[in-house]
Amino acid sequence: MTLTSSVVAEVIGGDQGDSPRPPPCAIVIFGATGDLTGRKLGPALYNLMVDGLLPEPSVIIGVAREAMTSEEFANKMLRKVSEHSRREIEPAQWERFAAKLDYIVGDFTQPDTFERLGARLAAADARGCRANRLFYFATPPSVFPTIIEQLATHKLIARLAPDASGPACRVIVEKPFGRDLATARSLNDLIAGYLDESQIFRIDHYLGKETVQNILVLRFGNSIFEPLWNRNHIDHVEITAAESIGIEGRGAFYEATGVVRDVIQNHLLQVLALIAMEVPASFAPDDIRDEKIQVLRSIRRLKPEDVAANAVRGQYRGYRTEHGVAPDSNTATYAAMRVMIDDWRWQGVPFFLRAGKSLAERVTEVAIHFKSVPLVLFKHESAGEALQHAVLTLRIQPEEGISLRFVAKVPGDRIAVGNVLMTMTYADAFKRPISEAYERLLLDGMRGDATLYTRRDSVDRAWQLMDPIIHAWDAAPGVPEYEPGSAGPAAADELIARDGDTWRPLGT
Ligand code: BG6
């Protein structure tokens, strides 16, 4: 039995202060009529403007193949932003936002698209954007090379000067960054042929989530956790990204991607790196990214013959009848894996990762399971109820917060122990809405701060780790099915049971 107690944290200090508005800038979105722009980028840019964080002046130029006027584009954005924005649309604010929107119909393979884009960018410069440019690649990855080559041919991008002078010119590249190590490397080489690494922003929106950023503050801003954060005190770590939704009409994308490329190679490995990394020298972008890559380098790479014992997959029943999915699809919509980090801090501590679609609950969390106490002292008192080990849970979403499960004496005239739960939620503690990850990331892109973006070496290493699993699964068709609304395939339970552990039930 676990008793629950909710703790309302009182926040003392911690005022954010004024965030500096980035310098004037033109934002160009390739793939402007797509799902990502409507659900995430449009709402993020609108909310940034309302919060006074969008540059002044700034223009937002959408580029896509769908024929429409700039006015029709603005109307489409209004519908999408109204649907997905974290705050209601205010007509006066929307008018201000719509005045920034512009649209270009065009095929990315056609030079004329980029000639017209060049003319609009020149007009934006004349309005005060000072040739500062942020290009967002919100298209399928297959088109990235064409866009970057066209931008270079038309001299719309320029490598940063050695003394870093001159206008800002940056590209934000959506994930998945490549399909495997080889394609990621060739895409990295291609972009590096035109731009400096400091101009390349590889987005992983998990890094923009407040709760993910809080991992480092929790670990390094409190003296009570760090001394315990190692193999001497931690038994195992669970990292879960469970979604209750299916693939939501993204059949063609998902068929080519699958769960490992979609969320594990990027989101989950990035969260793992933040949980496992050493103390950085400072919060400067490269100090943090240097420590994260050390973790990824220390992760044991699976040999083909080890994949079956350390990684399992599943596909939700009904996936094969989704639009855009092959009737004999071998794509995994669920994966669980046991990851070992061969370094001094974590030697021998398994990290269990799981992610999937169409599961019982939507929950993303990290659970740190501490070692059990020696049972000698409690062998009689705990009879009837197993004395459970302490668990610190970092709830990334929803109901963002942190909870600690530990044992306490059950009131009464004898020593009896029960498990209790102490919980802090962001909603109670901070009493203010949490910004969307894309807001923070777009803002950082405009400011040129790459701390929350992934560096080339970390993308490479993540593929090195995932490629053996992807290849083994591609070579062995026959992905097992699981029931939609369940906790995933039975094989995942067997995987964790081999270490004597069980997954946390979804949603608790
Ligand atoms: C995206 C994936 O990167 O992350 C989606 O492509 C997934 O398939 C999404 O649904 C989950 O993001 P969030 O922020 O809702 O956890």
Short mmCIF file of C-alpha atoms and ligand atoms in Angstrom, two decimals:
data_model
loop_
_atom_site.label_atom_id
_atom_site.label_comp_id
_atom_site.label_asym_id
_atom_site.label_seq_id
_atom_site.Cartn_x
_atom_site.Cartn_y
_atom_site.Cartn_z
CA MET A 1 0.00 0.00 0.00
CA THR A 2 1.28 3.46 -0.81
CA LEU A 3 -0.22 6.46 0.95
CA THR A 4 -0.20 9.68 -1.01
CA SER A 5 0.56 13.07 0.40
CA SER A 6 0.70 16.16 -1.73
CA VAL A 7 3.20 18.82 -0.85
CA VAL A 8 2.61 22.32 -2.10
CA ALA A 9 6.02 23.84 -2.53
CA GLU A 10 6.44 27.48 -1.65
CA VAL A 11 8.66 29.17 -4.16
CA ILE A 12 11.03 31.69 -2.68
CA GLY A 13 12.78 33.94 -5.17
CA GLY A 14 13.39 32.47 -8.59
CA ASP A 15 12.00 35.39 -10.55
CA GLN A 16 12.87 34.99 -14.20
CA GLY A 17 13.60 38.68 -14.69
CA ASP A 18 13.45 40.25 -18.13
CA SER A 19 14.53 37.99 -20.96
CA PRO A 20 16.31 39.97 -23.64
CA ARG A 21 14.42 40.15 -26.90
CA PRO A 22 16.53 38.74 -29.75
CA PRO A 23 17.76 41.14 -32.43
CA PRO A 24 15.57 41.82 -35.51
CA CYS A 25 15.28 38.76 -37.68
CA ALA A 26 13.54 37.09 -40.64
CA ILE A 27 12.24 33.60 -39.88
CA VAL A 28 11.74 31.34 -42.88
CA ILE A 29 9.76 28.13 -42.41
CA PHE A 30 10.12 25.46 -45.09
CA GLY A 31 7.13 23.14 -44.83
CA ALA A 32 4.87 25.98 -43.70
CA THR A 33 1.60 24.17 -44.39
CA GLY A 34 2.61 21.01 -42.56
CA ASP A 35 1.54 19.54 -39.26
CA LEU A 36 4.54 20.78 -37.27
CA THR A 37 4.08 24.40 -38.34
CA GLY A 38 0.37 24.36 -37.49
CA ARG A 39 0.65 22.52 -34.18
CA LYS A 40 3.92 23.80 -32.78
CA LEU A 41 5.76 26.56 -34.67
CA GLY A 42 2.82 28.89 -35.33
CA PRO A 43 1.52 28.72 -31.72
CA ALA A 44 5.06 29.11 -30.34
CA LEU A 45 5.78 32.22 -32.43
CA TYR A 46 2.41 33.74 -31.54
CA ASN A 47 2.96 33.18 -27.82
CA LEU A 48 6.48 34.57 -28.00
CA MET A 49 5.08 37.72 -29.57
CA VAL A 50 2.39 38.10 -26.90
CA ASP A 51 5.06 37.63 -24.22
CA GLY A 52 7.12 40.40 -25.83
CA LEU A 53 9.89 38.05 -26.88
CA LEU A 54 9.62 38.07 -30.64
CA PRO A 55 12.17 40.41 -32.24
CA GLU A 56 11.02 43.80 -33.45
CA PRO A 57 10.94 44.01 -36.33
CA SER A 58 10.58 40.42 -37.45
CA VAL A 59 8.94 38.73 -40.41
CA ILE A 60 7.82 35.12 -40.71
CA ILE A 61 7.95 33.77 -44.26
CA GLY A 62 6.28 30.41 -44.90
CA VAL A 63 7.39 28.39 -47.91
CA ALA A 64 5.49 25.36 -49.19
CA ARG A 65 4.11 23.81 -52.36
CA GLU A 66 0.42 24.37 -51.60
CA ALA A 67 -0.96 27.22 -53.65
CA MET A 68 -2.36 30.01 -51.48
CA THR A 69 -1.97 33.72 -50.96
CA SER A 70 -0.29 35.27 -47.94
CA GLU A 71 -3.73 36.18 -46.64
CA GLU A 72 -4.97 32.61 -47.00
CA PHE A 73 -1.84 31.42 -45.23
CA ALA A 74 -2.52 33.82 -42.36
CA ASN A 75 -6.10 32.52 -42.12
CA LYS A 76 -4.89 28.93 -42.08
CA MET A 77 -2.43 29.82 -39.33
CA LEU A 78 -5.19 31.51 -37.36
CA ARG A 79 -7.23 28.29 -37.40
CA LYS A 80 -4.24 26.18 -36.35
CA VAL A 81 -2.96 28.56 -33.72
CA SER A 82 -6.46 28.91 -32.22
CA GLU A 83 -6.60 25.14 -31.96
CA HIS A 84 -3.15 24.53 -30.51
CA SER A 85 -2.04 27.70 -28.69
CA ARG A 86 -1.63 27.48 -24.91
CA ARG A 87 -3.46 30.78 -24.60
CA GLU A 88 -6.61 32.13 -26.22
CA ILE A 89 -6.15 34.28 -29.29
CA GLU A 90 -6.81 37.97 -28.74
CA PRO A 91 -7.96 39.66 -31.97
CA ALA A 92 -5.70 42.71 -31.54
CA GLN A 93 -2.65 40.55 -30.85
CA TRP A 94 -3.49 38.34 -33.80
CA GLU A 95 -3.61 41.33 -36.10
CA ARG A 96 -0.12 42.28 -34.99
CA PHE A 97 1.03 38.71 -35.58
CA ALA A 98 -0.69 38.33 -38.96
CA ALA A 99 1.06 41.50 -40.16
CA LYS A 100 4.36 39.64 -39.78
CA LEU A 101 3.25 36.64 -41.88
CA ASP A 102 4.17 36.19 -45.50
CA TYR A 103 3.92 33.17 -47.80
CA ILE A 104 5.70 31.86 -50.88
CA VAL A 105 4.30 29.05 -53.02
CA GLY A 106 7.10 27.00 -54.39
CA ASP A 107 8.77 23.73 -55.10
CA PHE A 108 12.03 23.30 -53.21
CA THR A 109 13.76 21.92 -56.27
CA GLN A 110 12.97 25.00 -58.37
CA PRO A 111 15.47 27.91 -58.42
CA ASP A 112 12.64 30.36 -58.92
CA THR A 113 11.28 29.57 -55.42
CA PHE A 114 14.54 30.76 -53.94
CA GLU A 115 14.75 33.79 -56.19
CA ARG A 116 11.38 34.93 -54.85
CA LEU A 117 12.49 34.10 -51.33
CA GLY A 118 15.59 36.23 -51.88
CA ALA A 119 13.43 39.17 -52.94
CA ARG A 120 11.24 38.85 -49.82
CA LEU A 121 14.29 38.61 -47.59
CA ALA A 122 15.72 41.75 -49.18
CA ALA A 123 12.41 43.49 -48.45
CA ALA A 124 12.60 42.25 -44.84
CA ASP A 125 16.11 43.67 -44.55
CA ALA A 126 14.83 46.98 -45.83
CA ARG A 127 12.23 46.89 -43.04
CA GLY A 128 15.00 46.53 -40.47
CA CYS A 129 15.77 42.80 -40.23
CA ARG A 130 19.45 43.58 -40.90
CA ALA A 131 20.05 40.33 -42.85
CA ASN A 132 19.62 38.25 -39.67
CA ARG A 133 17.99 35.01 -40.82
CA LEU A 134 16.69 31.88 -39.18
CA PHE A 135 15.73 29.09 -41.58
CA TYR A 136 13.55 26.34 -40.13
CA PHE A 137 13.52 22.99 -41.98
CA ALA A 138 10.09 21.64 -41.04
CA THR A 139 9.94 19.34 -44.04
CA PRO A 140 10.49 15.60 -44.45
CA PRO A 141 14.22 14.90 -43.94
CA SER A 142 14.61 13.77 -47.55
CA VAL A 143 14.27 17.40 -48.68
CA PHE A 144 16.87 18.94 -46.33
CA PRO A 145 19.81 18.54 -48.76
CA THR A 146 17.89 20.17 -51.63
CA ILE A 147 16.91 23.16 -49.50
CA ILE A 148 20.38 23.78 -48.14
CA GLU A 149 21.95 23.54 -51.59
CA GLN A 150 19.40 25.94 -53.06
CA LEU A 151 19.90 28.40 -50.22
CA ALA A 152 23.65 28.33 -50.81
CA THR A 153 23.34 28.63 -54.59
CA HIS A 154 21.15 31.69 -54.17
CA LYS A 155 23.50 33.16 -51.55
CA LEU A 156 20.76 33.28 -48.94
CA ILE A 157 23.02 31.65 -46.35
CA ALA A 158 26.60 32.51 -45.53
CA ARG A 159 29.22 30.92 -43.33
CA LEU A 160 29.96 32.82 -40.13
CA ALA A 161 32.99 35.06 -40.47
CA PRO A 162 36.04 33.85 -38.50
CA ASP A 163 35.67 36.82 -36.14
CA ALA A 164 31.91 36.06 -35.83
CA SER A 165 31.04 39.49 -37.20
CA GLY A 166 28.24 40.06 -39.70
CA PRO A 167 24.56 39.16 -39.66
CA ALA A 168 23.28 36.03 -37.97
CA CYS A 169 22.40 33.21 -40.34
CA ARG A 170 21.22 29.97 -38.75
CA VAL A 171 19.35 26.84 -39.71
CA ILE A 172 17.14 24.75 -37.45
CA VAL A 173 16.94 21.17 -38.65
CA GLU A 174 14.09 18.96 -37.47
CA LYS A 175 14.58 15.40 -36.34
CA PRO A 176 15.12 12.63 -37.22
CA PHE A 177 18.54 13.88 -38.27
CA GLY A 178 19.35 11.19 -40.84
CA ARG A 179 18.06 7.61 -40.83
CA ASP A 180 21.20 6.01 -39.50
CA LEU A 181 24.83 6.85 -38.85
CA ALA A 182 25.78 6.95 -42.54
CA THR A 183 22.95 9.27 -43.62
CA ALA A 184 23.36 11.51 -40.55
CA ARG A 185 27.06 11.86 -41.32
CA SER A 186 26.45 12.74 -44.94
CA LEU A 187 23.78 15.29 -43.97
CA ASN A 188 26.16 16.76 -41.37
CA ASP A 189 28.96 16.92 -43.96
CA LEU A 190 26.67 18.56 -46.47
CA ILE A 191 25.49 21.27 -44.07
CA ALA A 192 29.01 21.74 -42.71
CA GLY A 193 30.07 22.47 -46.28
CA TYR A 194 28.06 25.70 -46.10
CA LEU A 195 27.79 26.67 -42.45
CA ASP A 196 29.84 26.66 -39.27
CA GLU A 197 28.73 24.24 -36.50
CA SER A 198 27.67 27.26 -34.41
CA GLN A 199 25.08 28.10 -37.11
CA ILE A 200 23.52 24.60 -37.19
CA PHE A 201 20.71 24.01 -34.70
CA ARG A 202 19.60 20.35 -34.56
CA ILE A 203 16.36 20.43 -32.70
CA ASP A 204 15.21 17.90 -30.14
CA HIS A 205 12.14 19.46 -28.63
CA TYR A 206 12.45 17.41 -25.43
CA LEU A 207 15.42 19.57 -24.48
CA GLY A 208 13.16 22.62 -24.54
CA LYS A 209 10.75 21.17 -21.98
CA GLU A 210 10.96 22.92 -18.60
CA THR A 211 10.90 19.60 -16.79
CA VAL A 212 13.82 18.28 -18.83
CA GLN A 213 15.81 21.46 -18.19
CA ASN A 214 15.05 21.04 -14.50
CA ILE A 215 16.98 17.75 -14.41
CA LEU A 216 20.27 19.62 -14.16
CA VAL A 217 18.94 22.12 -11.64
CA LEU A 218 17.56 19.35 -9.45
CA ARG A 219 20.81 17.42 -9.60
CA PHE A 220 23.33 20.21 -9.30
CA GLY A 221 21.33 22.89 -7.47
CA ASN A 222 20.63 20.71 -4.43
CA SER A 223 23.36 19.19 -2.33
CA ILE A 224 21.12 16.33 -1.18
CA PHE A 225 20.83 14.40 -4.44
CA GLU A 226 24.29 14.38 -5.99
CA PRO A 227 26.05 12.34 -3.26
CA LEU A 228 23.49 9.56 -3.84
CA TRP A 229 23.47 9.80 -7.63
CA ASN A 230 25.66 6.83 -8.46
CA ARG A 231 26.08 3.06 -8.47
CA ASN A 232 26.51 2.88 -4.70
CA HIS A 233 22.96 4.05 -4.02
CA ILE A 234 20.97 3.65 -7.22
CA ASP A 235 19.73 0.22 -8.22
CA HIS A 236 18.30 1.01 -11.64
CA VAL A 237 16.73 3.83 -13.65
CA GLU A 238 13.56 3.72 -15.76
CA ILE A 239 12.94 6.24 -18.53
CA THR A 240 9.47 6.06 -20.04
CA ALA A 241 7.85 7.95 -22.91
CA ALA A 242 4.40 6.38 -23.24
CA GLU A 243 1.79 7.89 -25.52
CA SER A 244 -1.88 7.00 -25.59
CA ILE A 245 -2.29 8.35 -29.12
CA GLY A 246 -1.48 6.30 -32.21
CA ILE A 247 0.25 7.72 -35.24
CA GLU A 248 -2.45 10.32 -35.91
CA GLY A 249 -2.50 10.27 -39.70
CA ARG A 250 1.30 10.32 -40.01
CA GLY A 251 1.41 6.83 -41.54
CA ALA A 252 3.93 7.54 -44.30
CA PHE A 253 6.29 9.33 -41.89
CA TYR A 254 5.98 6.69 -39.20
CA GLU A 255 6.45 3.77 -41.57
CA ALA A 256 9.81 5.23 -42.58
CA THR A 257 10.73 6.07 -39.02
CA GLY A 258 9.47 3.72 -36.28
CA VAL A 259 9.76 4.25 -32.56
CA VAL A 260 13.54 3.99 -32.25
CA ARG A 261 14.24 6.72 -34.80
CA ASP A 262 11.23 8.76 -33.74
CA VAL A 263 11.82 9.11 -30.00
CA ILE A 264 14.55 6.84 -28.60
CA GLN A 265 17.57 7.83 -30.72
CA ASN A 266 16.90 11.45 -29.81
CA HIS A 267 14.49 12.31 -26.97
CA LEU A 268 15.16 9.38 -24.64
CA LEU A 269 18.93 9.27 -25.11
CA GLN A 270 19.10 13.02 -24.48
CA VAL A 271 17.13 12.64 -21.25
CA LEU A 272 19.36 9.74 -20.25
CA ALA A 273 22.45 11.86 -20.88
CA LEU A 274 21.13 14.62 -18.59
CA ILE A 275 20.35 12.10 -15.86
CA ALA A 276 23.74 10.39 -16.10
CA MET A 277 26.20 13.19 -16.95
CA GLU A 278 28.91 14.56 -14.68
CA VAL A 279 28.89 18.13 -13.34
CA PRO A 280 29.65 20.52 -16.21
CA ALA A 281 32.30 23.22 -15.79
CA SER A 282 29.57 25.82 -16.37
CA PHE A 283 26.17 26.14 -18.00
CA ALA A 284 27.85 27.27 -21.24
CA PRO A 285 26.53 25.33 -24.27
CA ASP A 286 29.66 23.34 -24.96
CA ASP A 287 30.39 22.58 -21.31
CA ILE A 288 27.01 20.87 -21.00
CA ARG A 289 27.25 19.20 -24.39
CA ASP A 290 30.77 17.95 -23.61
CA GLU A 291 29.49 16.12 -20.53
CA LYS A 292 26.49 14.70 -22.36
CA ILE A 293 28.62 13.23 -25.11
CA GLN A 294 30.82 11.55 -22.50
CA VAL A 295 27.78 9.65 -21.26
CA LEU A 296 26.75 8.61 -24.75
CA ARG A 297 30.32 7.47 -25.44
CA SER A 298 30.27 5.36 -22.30
CA ILE A 299 27.05 3.57 -23.21
CA ARG A 300 27.78 -0.02 -24.13
CA ARG A 301 27.17 -0.55 -27.83
CA LEU A 302 25.24 -3.75 -28.51
CA LYS A 303 26.74 -6.41 -30.73
CA PRO A 304 24.24 -7.94 -33.17
CA GLU A 305 24.10 -11.12 -31.10
CA ASP A 306 23.27 -9.13 -27.93
CA VAL A 307 20.30 -7.25 -29.35
CA ALA A 308 17.66 -9.89 -28.58
CA ALA A 309 18.59 -10.04 -24.89
CA ASN A 310 18.65 -6.26 -24.46
CA ALA A 311 15.98 -4.78 -26.72
CA VAL A 312 12.40 -5.78 -27.52
CA ARG A 313 9.81 -4.31 -29.84
CA GLY A 314 6.09 -4.39 -30.49
CA GLN A 315 3.45 -3.04 -32.84
CA TYR A 316 -0.03 -2.07 -31.69
CA ARG A 317 -2.84 -4.15 -33.07
CA GLY A 318 -4.54 -2.13 -35.79
CA TYR A 319 -1.40 -0.23 -36.83
CA ARG A 320 -1.31 -2.07 -40.16
CA THR A 321 -4.72 -0.75 -41.13
CA GLU A 322 -3.78 2.90 -40.49
CA HIS A 323 -3.68 5.15 -43.55
CA GLY A 324 -0.26 5.06 -45.24
CA VAL A 325 0.87 1.88 -43.47
CA ALA A 326 1.79 -1.32 -45.31
CA PRO A 327 -0.52 -4.27 -44.56
CA ASP A 328 2.55 -6.37 -43.70
CA SER A 329 4.46 -3.55 -41.97
CA ASN A 330 7.41 -4.53 -39.82
CA THR A 331 7.63 -1.12 -38.14
CA ALA A 332 7.88 -1.09 -34.35
CA THR A 333 5.54 1.29 -32.53
CA TYR A 334 6.94 0.22 -29.15
CA ALA A 335 10.44 -0.54 -27.95
CA ALA A 336 12.04 -1.27 -24.61
CA MET A 337 15.74 -1.64 -23.99
CA ARG A 338 18.30 -2.21 -21.29
CA VAL A 339 21.15 0.25 -21.54
CA MET A 340 24.41 -0.07 -19.60
CA ILE A 341 26.82 2.81 -19.04
CA ASP A 342 30.39 1.69 -18.58
CA ASP A 343 31.77 4.53 -16.49
CA TRP A 344 32.75 4.94 -12.84
CA ARG A 345 29.48 6.43 -11.75
CA TRP A 346 27.12 3.94 -13.38
CA GLN A 347 28.95 0.65 -13.83
CA GLY A 348 26.45 -2.17 -13.23
CA VAL A 349 23.33 0.06 -13.02
CA PRO A 350 20.81 -0.80 -15.75
CA PHE A 351 18.91 2.03 -17.41
CA PHE A 352 15.62 0.70 -18.79
CA LEU A 353 14.15 2.75 -21.62
CA ARG A 354 10.67 2.26 -23.07
CA ALA A 355 8.59 4.23 -25.54
CA GLY A 356 5.47 3.46 -27.45
CA LYS A 357 2.27 4.59 -29.09
CA SER A 358 -1.30 3.57 -28.30
CA LEU A 359 -0.51 2.66 -24.71
CA ALA A 360 -2.68 2.85 -21.60
CA GLU A 361 -1.60 6.35 -20.55
CA ARG A 362 0.33 9.35 -21.75
CA VAL A 363 3.23 9.65 -19.39
CA THR A 364 6.85 10.67 -19.76
CA GLU A 365 8.95 10.23 -16.66
CA VAL A 366 12.26 9.21 -15.19
CA ALA A 367 12.18 6.96 -12.14
CA ILE A 368 15.34 6.66 -10.07
CA HIS A 369 15.11 3.47 -8.02
CA PHE A 370 17.35 3.56 -4.97
CA LYS A 371 18.80 0.43 -3.46
CA SER A 372 16.81 -1.42 -0.81
CA VAL A 373 17.88 -1.21 2.81
CA PRO A 374 19.24 -4.39 4.44
CA LEU A 375 16.09 -6.11 5.69
CA VAL A 376 17.53 -7.29 9.03
CA LEU A 377 16.04 -4.47 11.04
CA PHE A 378 12.57 -4.72 9.56
CA LYS A 379 12.18 -8.42 8.98
CA HIS A 380 9.26 -8.74 11.41
CA GLU A 381 7.74 -5.28 11.21
CA SER A 382 7.30 -5.30 7.47
CA ALA A 383 5.64 -8.69 7.42
CA GLY A 384 2.62 -8.65 5.18
CA GLU A 385 3.88 -5.83 3.07
CA ALA A 386 7.15 -5.74 1.19
CA LEU A 387 9.29 -2.85 2.33
CA GLN A 388 9.75 -1.02 -0.94
CA HIS A 389 12.87 0.84 -1.96
CA ALA A 390 12.77 4.63 -2.35
CA VAL A 391 11.92 5.95 -5.81
CA LEU A 392 12.46 9.50 -7.01
CA THR A 393 10.26 10.21 -10.00
CA LEU A 394 10.77 13.16 -12.31
CA ARG A 395 7.50 13.57 -14.15
CA ILE A 396 8.28 15.23 -17.47
CA GLN A 397 4.61 15.33 -18.56
CA PRO A 398 1.71 15.55 -17.99
CA GLU A 399 1.14 16.72 -14.37
CA GLU A 400 4.72 17.91 -14.39
CA GLY A 401 6.44 17.49 -11.06
CA ILE A 402 8.70 15.46 -8.82
CA SER A 403 7.72 12.81 -6.32
CA LEU A 404 9.56 10.75 -3.80
CA ARG A 405 8.32 7.44 -2.53
CA PHE A 406 9.80 6.40 0.79
CA VAL A 407 8.80 4.45 3.89
CA ALA A 408 7.33 5.91 7.05
CA LYS A 409 6.02 4.52 10.30
CA VAL A 410 2.33 3.85 10.16
CA PRO A 411 0.86 5.58 13.25
CA GLY A 412 0.01 3.09 15.98
CA ASP A 413 1.36 1.31 19.03
CA ARG A 414 3.84 -0.85 17.18
CA ILE A 415 6.47 -0.39 14.49
CA ALA A 416 4.75 -0.92 11.18
CA VAL A 417 5.99 0.63 7.99
CA GLY A 418 4.13 1.89 4.98
CA ASN A 419 5.21 3.48 1.72
CA VAL A 420 4.32 7.12 1.32
CA LEU A 421 4.50 9.50 -1.61
CA MET A 422 5.55 13.13 -1.41
CA THR A 423 4.75 15.12 -4.51
CA MET A 424 5.60 18.56 -5.87
CA THR A 425 3.75 19.69 -8.96
CA TYR A 426 4.78 22.61 -11.14
CA ALA A 427 1.17 23.79 -11.26
CA ASP A 428 1.02 24.13 -7.45
CA ALA A 429 4.55 25.37 -6.95
CA PHE A 430 4.88 28.00 -9.62
CA LYS A 431 1.27 28.94 -10.34
CA ARG A 432 2.03 30.00 -13.86
CA PRO A 433 1.62 28.24 -17.18
CA ILE A 434 4.62 26.39 -18.48
CA SER A 435 5.77 27.59 -21.91
CA GLU A 436 5.84 25.14 -24.76
CA ALA A 437 9.23 23.61 -25.60
CA TYR A 438 9.18 25.13 -29.08
CA GLU A 439 8.85 28.64 -27.66
CA ARG A 440 12.08 28.34 -25.73
CA LEU A 441 13.88 26.63 -28.59
CA LEU A 442 12.83 29.16 -31.24
CA LEU A 443 13.86 31.96 -28.91
CA ASP A 444 17.26 30.34 -28.35
CA GLY A 445 17.63 29.84 -32.11
CA MET A 446 17.06 33.57 -32.64
CA ARG A 447 19.48 34.38 -29.82
CA GLY A 448 22.10 31.98 -31.16
CA ASP A 449 22.18 29.92 -27.96
CA ALA A 450 22.68 26.26 -28.85
CA THR A 451 22.71 24.84 -25.31
CA LEU A 452 19.39 23.07 -25.79
CA TYR A 453 20.18 21.82 -29.28
CA THR A 454 22.12 18.66 -30.11
CA ARG A 455 25.68 18.81 -31.30
CA ARG A 456 27.00 16.82 -34.23
CA ASP A 457 29.02 14.35 -32.14
CA SER A 458 26.01 13.49 -30.00
CA VAL A 459 23.80 12.81 -33.03
CA ASP A 460 26.52 10.56 -34.46
CA ARG A 461 26.95 8.64 -31.25
CA ALA A 462 23.22 8.17 -30.76
CA TRP A 463 23.02 6.55 -34.20
CA GLN A 464 26.02 4.36 -33.42
CA LEU A 465 24.11 3.08 -30.42
CA MET A 466 20.79 2.56 -32.17
CA ASP A 467 21.96 1.27 -35.56
CA PRO A 468 22.69 -2.31 -34.33
CA ILE A 469 19.16 -2.53 -32.92
CA ILE A 470 17.51 -1.11 -36.03
CA HIS A 471 19.55 -3.39 -38.29
CA ALA A 472 18.82 -6.50 -36.23
CA TRP A 473 15.10 -5.76 -36.34
CA ASP A 474 15.10 -4.96 -40.06
CA ALA A 475 16.77 -8.31 -40.68
CA ALA A 476 14.23 -10.25 -38.62
CA PRO A 477 10.67 -9.48 -39.67
CA GLY A 478 7.88 -10.53 -37.35
CA VAL A 479 7.27 -7.74 -34.87
CA PRO A 480 4.96 -8.99 -32.07
CA GLU A 481 1.63 -7.22 -31.59
CA TYR A 482 0.33 -5.65 -28.40
CA GLU A 483 -3.16 -4.51 -27.52
CA PRO A 484 -3.91 -0.82 -27.95
CA GLY A 485 -4.52 0.67 -24.50
CA SER A 486 -2.22 -1.85 -22.81
CA ALA A 487 1.20 -1.33 -21.23
CA GLY A 488 2.98 -2.82 -24.26
CA PRO A 489 4.17 -6.30 -25.20
CA ALA A 490 4.82 -9.01 -22.63
CA ALA A 491 8.40 -9.25 -23.87
CA ALA A 492 9.10 -5.86 -22.24
CA ASP A 493 8.07 -7.24 -18.85
CA GLU A 494 10.34 -10.22 -19.39
CA LEU A 495 13.23 -7.92 -20.32
CA ILE A 496 13.13 -6.01 -17.04
CA ALA A 497 12.25 -9.12 -15.00
CA ARG A 498 15.61 -10.65 -15.89
CA ASP A 499 17.16 -8.08 -13.52
CA GLY A 500 14.51 -8.82 -10.89
CA ASP A 501 12.65 -5.55 -11.59
CA THR A 502 9.24 -4.51 -12.91
CA TRP A 503 8.14 -1.45 -14.85
CA ARG A 504 6.26 1.19 -12.97
CA PRO A 505 2.59 0.83 -13.89
CA LEU A 506 1.71 3.47 -16.46
CA GLY A 507 -0.01 6.46 -14.98
CA THR A 508 0.93 6.04 -11.30
C1 BG6 B 1 7.84 13.76 -31.67
C2 BG6 B 1 7.50 12.49 -32.35
O1 BG6 B 1 9.21 14.05 -31.80
O2 BG6 B 1 7.52 13.67 -30.30
C3 BG6 B 1 6.05 12.12 -32.14
O3 BG6 B 1 7.77 12.60 -33.74
C4 BG6 B 1 5.70 12.14 -30.68
O4 BG6 B 1 5.76 10.85 -32.70
C5 BG6 B 1 6.15 13.44 -30.06
O5 BG6 B 1 4.28 12.01 -30.56
C6 BG6 B 1 5.95 13.44 -28.57
O6 BG6 B 1 6.20 14.73 -28.09
P1 BG6 B 1 5.56 15.24 -26.77
O7 BG6 B 1 6.14 16.59 -26.57
O8 BG6 B 1 4.08 15.23 -26.96
O9 BG6 B 1 5.97 14.24 -25.74
#
